[in-house]
Coordinates of C-alpha atoms (C1' of nucleotides) in Angstrom, one line a residue:
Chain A
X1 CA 49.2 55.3 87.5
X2 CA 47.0 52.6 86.3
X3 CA 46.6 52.2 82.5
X4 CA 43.4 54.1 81.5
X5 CA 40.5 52.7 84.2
X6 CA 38.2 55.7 83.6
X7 CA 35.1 54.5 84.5
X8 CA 35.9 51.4 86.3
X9 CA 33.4 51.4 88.5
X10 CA 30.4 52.4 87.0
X11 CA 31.5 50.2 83.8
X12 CA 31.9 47.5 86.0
X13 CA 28.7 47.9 87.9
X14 CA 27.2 48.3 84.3
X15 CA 29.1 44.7 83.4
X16 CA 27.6 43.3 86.4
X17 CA 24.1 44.1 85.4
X18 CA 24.3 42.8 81.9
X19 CA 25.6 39.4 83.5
X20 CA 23.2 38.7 85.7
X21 CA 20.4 39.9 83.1
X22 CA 21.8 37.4 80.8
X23 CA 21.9 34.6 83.2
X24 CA 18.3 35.4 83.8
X25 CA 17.3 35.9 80.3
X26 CA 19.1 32.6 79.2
X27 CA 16.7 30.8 82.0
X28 CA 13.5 32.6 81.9
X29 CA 13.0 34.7 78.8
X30 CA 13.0 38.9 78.6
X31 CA 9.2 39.1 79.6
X32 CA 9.7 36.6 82.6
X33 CA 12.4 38.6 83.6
X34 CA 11.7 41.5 86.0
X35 CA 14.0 44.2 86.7
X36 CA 13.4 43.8 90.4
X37 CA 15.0 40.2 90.0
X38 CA 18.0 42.1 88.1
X39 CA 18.3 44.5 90.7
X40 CA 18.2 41.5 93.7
X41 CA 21.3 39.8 92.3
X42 CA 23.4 42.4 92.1
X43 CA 22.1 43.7 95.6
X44 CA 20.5 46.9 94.9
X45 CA 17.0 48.4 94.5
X46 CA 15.2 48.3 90.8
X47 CA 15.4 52.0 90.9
X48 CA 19.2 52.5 90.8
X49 CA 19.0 49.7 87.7
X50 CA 18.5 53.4 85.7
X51 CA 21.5 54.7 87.0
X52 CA 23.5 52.6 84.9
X53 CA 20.7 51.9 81.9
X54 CA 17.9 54.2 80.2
X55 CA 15.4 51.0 80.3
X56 CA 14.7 47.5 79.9
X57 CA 15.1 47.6 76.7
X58 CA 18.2 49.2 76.6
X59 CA 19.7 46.3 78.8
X60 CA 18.3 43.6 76.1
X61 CA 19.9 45.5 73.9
X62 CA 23.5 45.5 75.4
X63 CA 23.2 41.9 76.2
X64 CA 22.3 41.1 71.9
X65 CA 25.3 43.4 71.2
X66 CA 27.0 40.9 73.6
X67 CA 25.7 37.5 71.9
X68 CA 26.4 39.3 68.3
X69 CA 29.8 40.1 69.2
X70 CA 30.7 36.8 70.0
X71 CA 29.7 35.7 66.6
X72 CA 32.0 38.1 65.3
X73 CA 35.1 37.1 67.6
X74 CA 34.1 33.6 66.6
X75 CA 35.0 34.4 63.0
X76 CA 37.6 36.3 63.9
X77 CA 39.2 33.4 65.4
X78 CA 39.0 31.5 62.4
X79 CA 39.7 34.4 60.2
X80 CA 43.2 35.1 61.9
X81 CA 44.0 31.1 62.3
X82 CA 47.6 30.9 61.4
X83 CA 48.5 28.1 58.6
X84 CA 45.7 27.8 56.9
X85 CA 45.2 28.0 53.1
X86 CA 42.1 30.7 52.3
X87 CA 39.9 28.0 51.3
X88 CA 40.5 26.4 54.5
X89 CA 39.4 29.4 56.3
X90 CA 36.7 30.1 54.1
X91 CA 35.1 26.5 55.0
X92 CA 35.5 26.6 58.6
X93 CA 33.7 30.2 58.6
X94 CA 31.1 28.8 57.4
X95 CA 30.6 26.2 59.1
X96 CA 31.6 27.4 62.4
X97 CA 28.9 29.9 62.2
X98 CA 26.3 27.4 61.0
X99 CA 27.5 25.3 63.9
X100 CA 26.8 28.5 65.9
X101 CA 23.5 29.6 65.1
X102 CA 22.7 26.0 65.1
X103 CA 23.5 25.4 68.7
X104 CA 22.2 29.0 69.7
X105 CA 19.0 28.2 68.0
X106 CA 18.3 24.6 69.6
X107 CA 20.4 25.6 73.0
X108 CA 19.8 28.4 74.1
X109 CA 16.3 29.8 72.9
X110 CA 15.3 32.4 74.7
X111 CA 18.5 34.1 74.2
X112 CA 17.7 33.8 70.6
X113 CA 14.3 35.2 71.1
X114 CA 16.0 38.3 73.0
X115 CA 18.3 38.9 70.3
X116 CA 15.6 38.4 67.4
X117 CA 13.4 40.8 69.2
X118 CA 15.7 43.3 69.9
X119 CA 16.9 43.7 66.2
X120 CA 13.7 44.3 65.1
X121 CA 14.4 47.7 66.5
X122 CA 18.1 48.5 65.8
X123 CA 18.0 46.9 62.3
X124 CA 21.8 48.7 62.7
X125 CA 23.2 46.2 64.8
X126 CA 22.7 44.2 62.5
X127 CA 23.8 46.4 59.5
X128 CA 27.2 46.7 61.4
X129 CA 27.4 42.6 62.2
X130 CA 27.1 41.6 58.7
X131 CA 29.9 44.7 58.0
X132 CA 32.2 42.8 60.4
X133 CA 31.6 40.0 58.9
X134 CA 32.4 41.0 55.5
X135 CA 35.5 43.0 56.4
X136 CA 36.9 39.1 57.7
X137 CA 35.7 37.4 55.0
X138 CA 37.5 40.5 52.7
X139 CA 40.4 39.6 54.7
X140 CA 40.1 35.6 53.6
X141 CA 39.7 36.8 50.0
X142 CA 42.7 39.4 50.1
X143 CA 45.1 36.3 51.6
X144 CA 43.5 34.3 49.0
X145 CA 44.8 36.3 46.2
X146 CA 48.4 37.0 47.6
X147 CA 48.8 33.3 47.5
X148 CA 47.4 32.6 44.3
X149 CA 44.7 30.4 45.2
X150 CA 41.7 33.3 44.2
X151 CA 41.5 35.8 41.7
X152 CA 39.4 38.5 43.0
X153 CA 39.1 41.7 41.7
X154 CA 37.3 43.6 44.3
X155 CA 37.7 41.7 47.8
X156 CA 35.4 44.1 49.5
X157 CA 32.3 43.5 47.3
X158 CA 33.0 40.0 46.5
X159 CA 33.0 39.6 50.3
X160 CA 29.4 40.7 50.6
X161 CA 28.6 38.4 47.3
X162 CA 30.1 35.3 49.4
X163 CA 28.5 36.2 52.7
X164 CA 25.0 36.7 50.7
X165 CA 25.4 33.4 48.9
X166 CA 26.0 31.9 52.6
X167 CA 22.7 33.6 54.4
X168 CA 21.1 30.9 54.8
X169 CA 23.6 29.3 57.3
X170 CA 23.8 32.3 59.1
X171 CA 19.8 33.2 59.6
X172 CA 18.2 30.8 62.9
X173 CA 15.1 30.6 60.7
X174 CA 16.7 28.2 58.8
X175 CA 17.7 26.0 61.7
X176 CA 14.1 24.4 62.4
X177 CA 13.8 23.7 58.6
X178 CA 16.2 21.4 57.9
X179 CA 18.5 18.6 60.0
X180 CA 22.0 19.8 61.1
X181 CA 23.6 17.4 59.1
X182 CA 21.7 18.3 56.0
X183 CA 22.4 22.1 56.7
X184 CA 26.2 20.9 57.2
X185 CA 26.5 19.1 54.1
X186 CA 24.9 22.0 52.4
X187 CA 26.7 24.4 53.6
X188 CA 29.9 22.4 52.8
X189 CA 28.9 22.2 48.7
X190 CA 27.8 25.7 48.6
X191 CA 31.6 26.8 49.6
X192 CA 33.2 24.6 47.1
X193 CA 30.9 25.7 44.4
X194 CA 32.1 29.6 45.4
X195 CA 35.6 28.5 45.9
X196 CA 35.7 27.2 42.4
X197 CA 34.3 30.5 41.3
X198 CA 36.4 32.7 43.3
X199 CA 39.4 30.5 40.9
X200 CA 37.8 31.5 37.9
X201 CA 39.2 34.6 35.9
X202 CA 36.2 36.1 34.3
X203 CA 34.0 37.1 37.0
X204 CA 33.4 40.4 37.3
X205 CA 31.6 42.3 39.4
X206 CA 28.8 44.4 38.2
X207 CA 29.1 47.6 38.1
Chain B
X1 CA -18.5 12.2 25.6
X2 CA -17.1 15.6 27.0
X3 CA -12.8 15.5 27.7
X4 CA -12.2 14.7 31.6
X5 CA -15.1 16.4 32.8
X6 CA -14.9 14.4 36.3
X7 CA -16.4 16.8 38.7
X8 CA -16.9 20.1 37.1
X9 CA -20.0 21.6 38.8
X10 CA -17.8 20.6 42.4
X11 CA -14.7 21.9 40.8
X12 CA -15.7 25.3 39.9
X13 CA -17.1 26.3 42.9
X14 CA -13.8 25.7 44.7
X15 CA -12.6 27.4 42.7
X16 CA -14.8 30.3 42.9
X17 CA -14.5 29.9 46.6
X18 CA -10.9 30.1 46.5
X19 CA -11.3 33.6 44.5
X20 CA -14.0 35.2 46.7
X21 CA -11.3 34.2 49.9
X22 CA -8.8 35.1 48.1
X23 CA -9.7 38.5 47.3
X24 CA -10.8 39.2 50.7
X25 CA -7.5 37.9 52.2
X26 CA -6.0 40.2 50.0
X27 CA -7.7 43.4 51.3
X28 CA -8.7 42.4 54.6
X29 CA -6.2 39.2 55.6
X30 CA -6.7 35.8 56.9
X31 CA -8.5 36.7 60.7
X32 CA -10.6 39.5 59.0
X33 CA -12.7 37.4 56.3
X34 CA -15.4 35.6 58.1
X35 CA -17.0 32.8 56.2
X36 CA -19.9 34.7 56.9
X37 CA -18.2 36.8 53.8
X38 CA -17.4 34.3 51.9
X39 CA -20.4 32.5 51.7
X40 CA -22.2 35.8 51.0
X41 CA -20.5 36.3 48.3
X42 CA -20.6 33.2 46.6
X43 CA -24.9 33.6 47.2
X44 CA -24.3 30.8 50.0
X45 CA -24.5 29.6 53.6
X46 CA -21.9 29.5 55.6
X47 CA -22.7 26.2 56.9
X48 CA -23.0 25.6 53.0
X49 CA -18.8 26.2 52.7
X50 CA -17.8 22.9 54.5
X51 CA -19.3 20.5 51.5
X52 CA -16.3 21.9 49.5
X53 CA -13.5 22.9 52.2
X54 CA -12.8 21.0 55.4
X55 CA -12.8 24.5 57.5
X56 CA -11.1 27.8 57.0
X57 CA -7.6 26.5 57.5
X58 CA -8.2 24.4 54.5
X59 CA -9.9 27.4 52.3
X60 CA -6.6 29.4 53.7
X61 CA -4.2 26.8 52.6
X62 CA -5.3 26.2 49.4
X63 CA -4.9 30.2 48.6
X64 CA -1.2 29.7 49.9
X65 CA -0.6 26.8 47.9
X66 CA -2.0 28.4 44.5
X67 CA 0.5 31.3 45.4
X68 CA 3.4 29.3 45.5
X69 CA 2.4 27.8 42.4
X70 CA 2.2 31.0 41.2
X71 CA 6.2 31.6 41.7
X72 CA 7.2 28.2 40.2
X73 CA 4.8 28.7 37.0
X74 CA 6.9 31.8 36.9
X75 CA 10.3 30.2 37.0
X76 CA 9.5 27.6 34.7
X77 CA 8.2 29.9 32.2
X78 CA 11.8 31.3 32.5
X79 CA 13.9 27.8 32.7
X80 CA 11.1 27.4 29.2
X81 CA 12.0 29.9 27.5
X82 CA 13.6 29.4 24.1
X83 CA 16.6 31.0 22.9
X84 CA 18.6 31.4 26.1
X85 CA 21.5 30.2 27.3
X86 CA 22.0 28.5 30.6
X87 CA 23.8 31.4 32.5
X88 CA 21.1 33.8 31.3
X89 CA 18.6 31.5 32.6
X90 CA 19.9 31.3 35.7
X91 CA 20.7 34.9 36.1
X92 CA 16.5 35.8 34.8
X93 CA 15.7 32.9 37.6
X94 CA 17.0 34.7 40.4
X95 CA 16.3 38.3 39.5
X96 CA 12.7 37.2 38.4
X97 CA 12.3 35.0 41.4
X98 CA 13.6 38.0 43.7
X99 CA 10.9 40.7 42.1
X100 CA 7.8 38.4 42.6
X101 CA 9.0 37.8 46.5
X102 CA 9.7 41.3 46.5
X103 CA 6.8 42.7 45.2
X104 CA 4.8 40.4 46.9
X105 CA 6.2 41.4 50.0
X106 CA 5.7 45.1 49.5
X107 CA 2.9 45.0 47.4
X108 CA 0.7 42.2 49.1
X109 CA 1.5 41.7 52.8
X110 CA -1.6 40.6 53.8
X111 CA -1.6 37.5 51.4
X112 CA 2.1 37.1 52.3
X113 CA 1.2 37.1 55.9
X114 CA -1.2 34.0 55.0
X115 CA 1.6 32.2 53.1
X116 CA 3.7 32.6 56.5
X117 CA 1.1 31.7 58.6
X118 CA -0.2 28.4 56.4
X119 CA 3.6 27.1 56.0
X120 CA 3.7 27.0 59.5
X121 CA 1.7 24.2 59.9
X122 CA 2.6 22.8 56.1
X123 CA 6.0 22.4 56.4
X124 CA 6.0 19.7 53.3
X125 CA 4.6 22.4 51.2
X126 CA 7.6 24.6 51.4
X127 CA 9.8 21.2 50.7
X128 CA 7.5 20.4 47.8
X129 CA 8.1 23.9 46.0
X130 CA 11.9 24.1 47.1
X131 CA 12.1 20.5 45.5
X132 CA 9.8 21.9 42.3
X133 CA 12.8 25.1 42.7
X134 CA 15.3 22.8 42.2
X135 CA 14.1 20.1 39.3
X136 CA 14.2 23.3 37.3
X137 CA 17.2 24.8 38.0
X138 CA 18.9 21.0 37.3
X139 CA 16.8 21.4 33.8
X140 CA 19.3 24.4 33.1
X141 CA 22.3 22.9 34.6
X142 CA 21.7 20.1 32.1
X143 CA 20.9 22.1 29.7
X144 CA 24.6 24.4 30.3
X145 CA 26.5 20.5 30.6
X146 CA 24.7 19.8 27.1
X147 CA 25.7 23.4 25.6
X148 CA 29.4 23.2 27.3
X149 CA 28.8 26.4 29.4
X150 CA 28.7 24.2 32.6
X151 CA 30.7 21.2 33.6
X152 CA 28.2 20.2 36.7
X153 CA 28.8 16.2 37.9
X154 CA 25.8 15.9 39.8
X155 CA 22.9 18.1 38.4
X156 CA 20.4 17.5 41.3
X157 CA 22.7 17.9 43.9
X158 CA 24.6 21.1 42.2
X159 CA 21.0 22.6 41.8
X160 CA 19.9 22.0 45.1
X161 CA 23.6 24.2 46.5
X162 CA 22.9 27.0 43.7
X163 CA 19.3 27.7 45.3
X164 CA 21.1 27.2 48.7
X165 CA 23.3 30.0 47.8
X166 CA 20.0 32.0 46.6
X167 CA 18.1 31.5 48.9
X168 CA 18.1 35.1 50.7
X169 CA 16.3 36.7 47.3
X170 CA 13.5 34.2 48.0
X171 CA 12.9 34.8 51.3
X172 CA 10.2 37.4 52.2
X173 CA 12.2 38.5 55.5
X174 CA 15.1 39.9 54.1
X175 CA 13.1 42.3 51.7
X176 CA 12.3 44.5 54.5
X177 CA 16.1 44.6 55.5
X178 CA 17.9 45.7 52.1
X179 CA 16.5 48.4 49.0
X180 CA 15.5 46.3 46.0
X181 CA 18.3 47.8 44.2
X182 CA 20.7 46.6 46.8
X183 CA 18.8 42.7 46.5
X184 CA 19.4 43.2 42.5
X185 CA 22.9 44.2 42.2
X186 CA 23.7 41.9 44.7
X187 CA 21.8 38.6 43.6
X188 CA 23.3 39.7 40.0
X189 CA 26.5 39.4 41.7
X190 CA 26.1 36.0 43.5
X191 CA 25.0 34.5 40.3
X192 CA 27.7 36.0 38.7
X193 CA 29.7 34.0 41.0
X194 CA 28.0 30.4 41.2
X195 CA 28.2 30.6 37.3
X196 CA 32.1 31.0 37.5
X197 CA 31.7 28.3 39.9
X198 CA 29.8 25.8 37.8
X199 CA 32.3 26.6 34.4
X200 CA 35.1 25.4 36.3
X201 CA 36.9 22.0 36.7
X202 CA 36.9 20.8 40.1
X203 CA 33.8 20.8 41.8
X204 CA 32.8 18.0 43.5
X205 CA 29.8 17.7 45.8
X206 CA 30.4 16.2 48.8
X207 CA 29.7 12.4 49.3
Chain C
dA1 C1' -28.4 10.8 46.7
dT2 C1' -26.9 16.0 46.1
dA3 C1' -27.1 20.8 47.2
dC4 C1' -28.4 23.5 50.4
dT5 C1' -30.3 26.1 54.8
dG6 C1' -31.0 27.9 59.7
dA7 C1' -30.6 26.9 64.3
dA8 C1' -27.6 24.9 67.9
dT9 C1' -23.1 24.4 69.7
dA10 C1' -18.0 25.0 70.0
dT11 C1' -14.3 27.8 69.5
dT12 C1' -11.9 32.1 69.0
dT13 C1' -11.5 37.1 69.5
dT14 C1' -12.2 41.2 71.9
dA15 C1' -13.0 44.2 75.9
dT16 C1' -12.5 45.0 80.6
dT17 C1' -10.4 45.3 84.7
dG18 C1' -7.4 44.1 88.7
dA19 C1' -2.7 42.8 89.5
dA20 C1' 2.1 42.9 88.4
dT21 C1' 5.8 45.3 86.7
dA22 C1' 8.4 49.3 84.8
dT23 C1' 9.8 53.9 85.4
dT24 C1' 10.1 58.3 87.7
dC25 C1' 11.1 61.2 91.5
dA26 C1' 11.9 63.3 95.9
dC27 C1' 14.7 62.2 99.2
dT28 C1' 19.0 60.2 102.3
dG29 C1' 23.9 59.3 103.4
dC30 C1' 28.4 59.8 101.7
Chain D
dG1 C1' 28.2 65.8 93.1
dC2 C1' 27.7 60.4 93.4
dA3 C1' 25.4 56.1 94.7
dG4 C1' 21.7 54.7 96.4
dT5 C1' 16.6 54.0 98.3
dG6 C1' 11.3 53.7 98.9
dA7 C1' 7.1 55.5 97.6
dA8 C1' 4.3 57.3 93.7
dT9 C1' 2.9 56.8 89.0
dA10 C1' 2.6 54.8 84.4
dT11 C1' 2.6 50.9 81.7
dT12 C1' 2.0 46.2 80.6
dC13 C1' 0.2 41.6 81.7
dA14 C1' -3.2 38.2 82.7
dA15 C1' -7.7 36.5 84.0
dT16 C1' -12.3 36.7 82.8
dA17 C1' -16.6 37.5 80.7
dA18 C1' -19.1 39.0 76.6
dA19 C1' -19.4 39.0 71.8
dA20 C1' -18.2 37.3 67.4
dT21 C1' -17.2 33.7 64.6
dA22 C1' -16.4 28.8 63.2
dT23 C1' -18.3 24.4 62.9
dT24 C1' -21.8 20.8 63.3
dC25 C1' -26.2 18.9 62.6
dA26 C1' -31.1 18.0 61.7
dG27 C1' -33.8 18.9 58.3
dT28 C1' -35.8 20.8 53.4
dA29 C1' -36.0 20.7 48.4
dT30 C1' -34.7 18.7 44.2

DNA sequence: ATACTGAATATTTTATTGAATATTCACTGC
DNA sequence: GCAGTGAATATTCAATAAAATATTCAGTAT
């Protein structure tokens, strides 16, 4: 009577691969990376790598999903902080994910590389990251208002305004283009100039 | 006893270069136009090119540059405009900024792909328009501090977070990734929101 | 000296092909 | 049926040579 394994086995198999993919990928790149290595660290032939995934590129994907989610939890994290005021929280998402993409950018390239390339052809995973996103940042607004430090009429649109105005901390392009620290301080004025907005009574979204 | 005549002969046919390159970077892009082509149809050699260009890098570089000049001529014929208040300024910067890197993006990939590829290796021309960006949006944040819409300490610095904040409408990747009515309605909205931010009492840049 | 050219040379792009790799499939052991 | 394999086939990569193009240069005309 365990609670609800159903596929243990193949799903861990299937966790398995994706590790030692990423390992590889994180070292060597997606084009250096054959799937007859993949298939040698976890002990089995290239061929039963299909058992568990349509194709290479279907293995890159997984692992981006991973590397996206972890963005996510990362907000998450900061999103569901307990004591701290919505201002707070709307800083330290920020720059937490600048922090992020910075280090992901200048650490770890190739994974960067892997996940760039892969959204070029599931422009929905990153449709539904940025949706995550917004649905904490609704939640930092929505707290915000309860305790009187915003005035926002629509949380869930404003959300997308904020995360918009905050793009550019979020997108690695930006990362080679300017110093951290310059992107930090940035990053830091841009929050206080929306914090003071999100204050103000008259804005109004359109439409 | 002609005005500033300096070097007109010189002049104008780099100029008329430039347009002959120009037009068939348009059609054909950057690796496609020979200087073969060029020369021929400026009634030239080829070899005849390199008394007024250094190479084709340069010939390609000076097109990218006259395009970006293009965008700020356009901005400050909006921060010039008489009649307007700062907010509306602000708000016609934006949405005109984000239709000429739309429409350039949709309309003229080729030469947009030559932008790309010249900033590359020109990083200080991108800094010298962002910095050209930003001297005119200070011109209407002093302009809204003179006219008590605004209440901005540090006009340079609050102008350089502001096209921080906008930057995703200027930025040819992200054209590809929304509907131009999306881009609209949502760089309305961000402005919307810096404006609130800049009316209000207690923003202070950082440092 | 200035504006220019055609021929010579250097560099880049393109095409080709053999090798490496991805993917499929018929098959084995459980 | 499920988990797996090795051999066969399809696709992609990488090295190279050939062709196209960029760039230089010696020289002409004004």
């Amino acid at each position: 009577m365990q609670p609800k394994p159903v596929e243990t086995t193949s799903d861990s198999v299937r966790v398995g691969i994706l590790d030692a993919a990423e390992a590889r990928f994180r070292i060597y790149g997606l084009n250096k990376t054959t799937m007859a290595e993949i298939a040698h660290d976890m002990d089995m032939s290239a061929s039963n790598l299909y058992r568990y995934f349509k194709n290479k590129q279907d293995i890159a994907a997984a692992c981006a999903c991973r590397c996206i989610d972890t963005q996510t939890d990362l907000l998450r994290g900061v999103v569901r902080t307990p004591g701290l005021s919505a201002a707070e929280k709307l800083e330290r998402c920020a720059l937490e994910m600048l922090r992020y993409t910075w280090e992901t950018a200048h650490d770890q390239p190739r994974i960067n590389e892997l996940v760039n390339h892969v959204i070029l052809e599931h422009r929905d995973m990153v449709h539904h990251k940025v949706q995550e996103s917004c649905s904490l940042l609704a939640e930092v607004l929505a707290q915000g208002n309860e305790s009187g430090e915003f005035e926002v009429a629509d949380v869930v649109k404003t959300a997308e305004t904020v995360h918009a105005a905050l793009k550019m901390f979020h997108v690695p392009i930006f990362m080679s283009l300017y110093a951290h620290e310059v992107l930090m301080l940035r990053a830091r004025d841009v929050v206080a100039l929306l914090i003071s907005g999100l204050r103000g009574r008259d804005h109004e979204p359109s439409q």
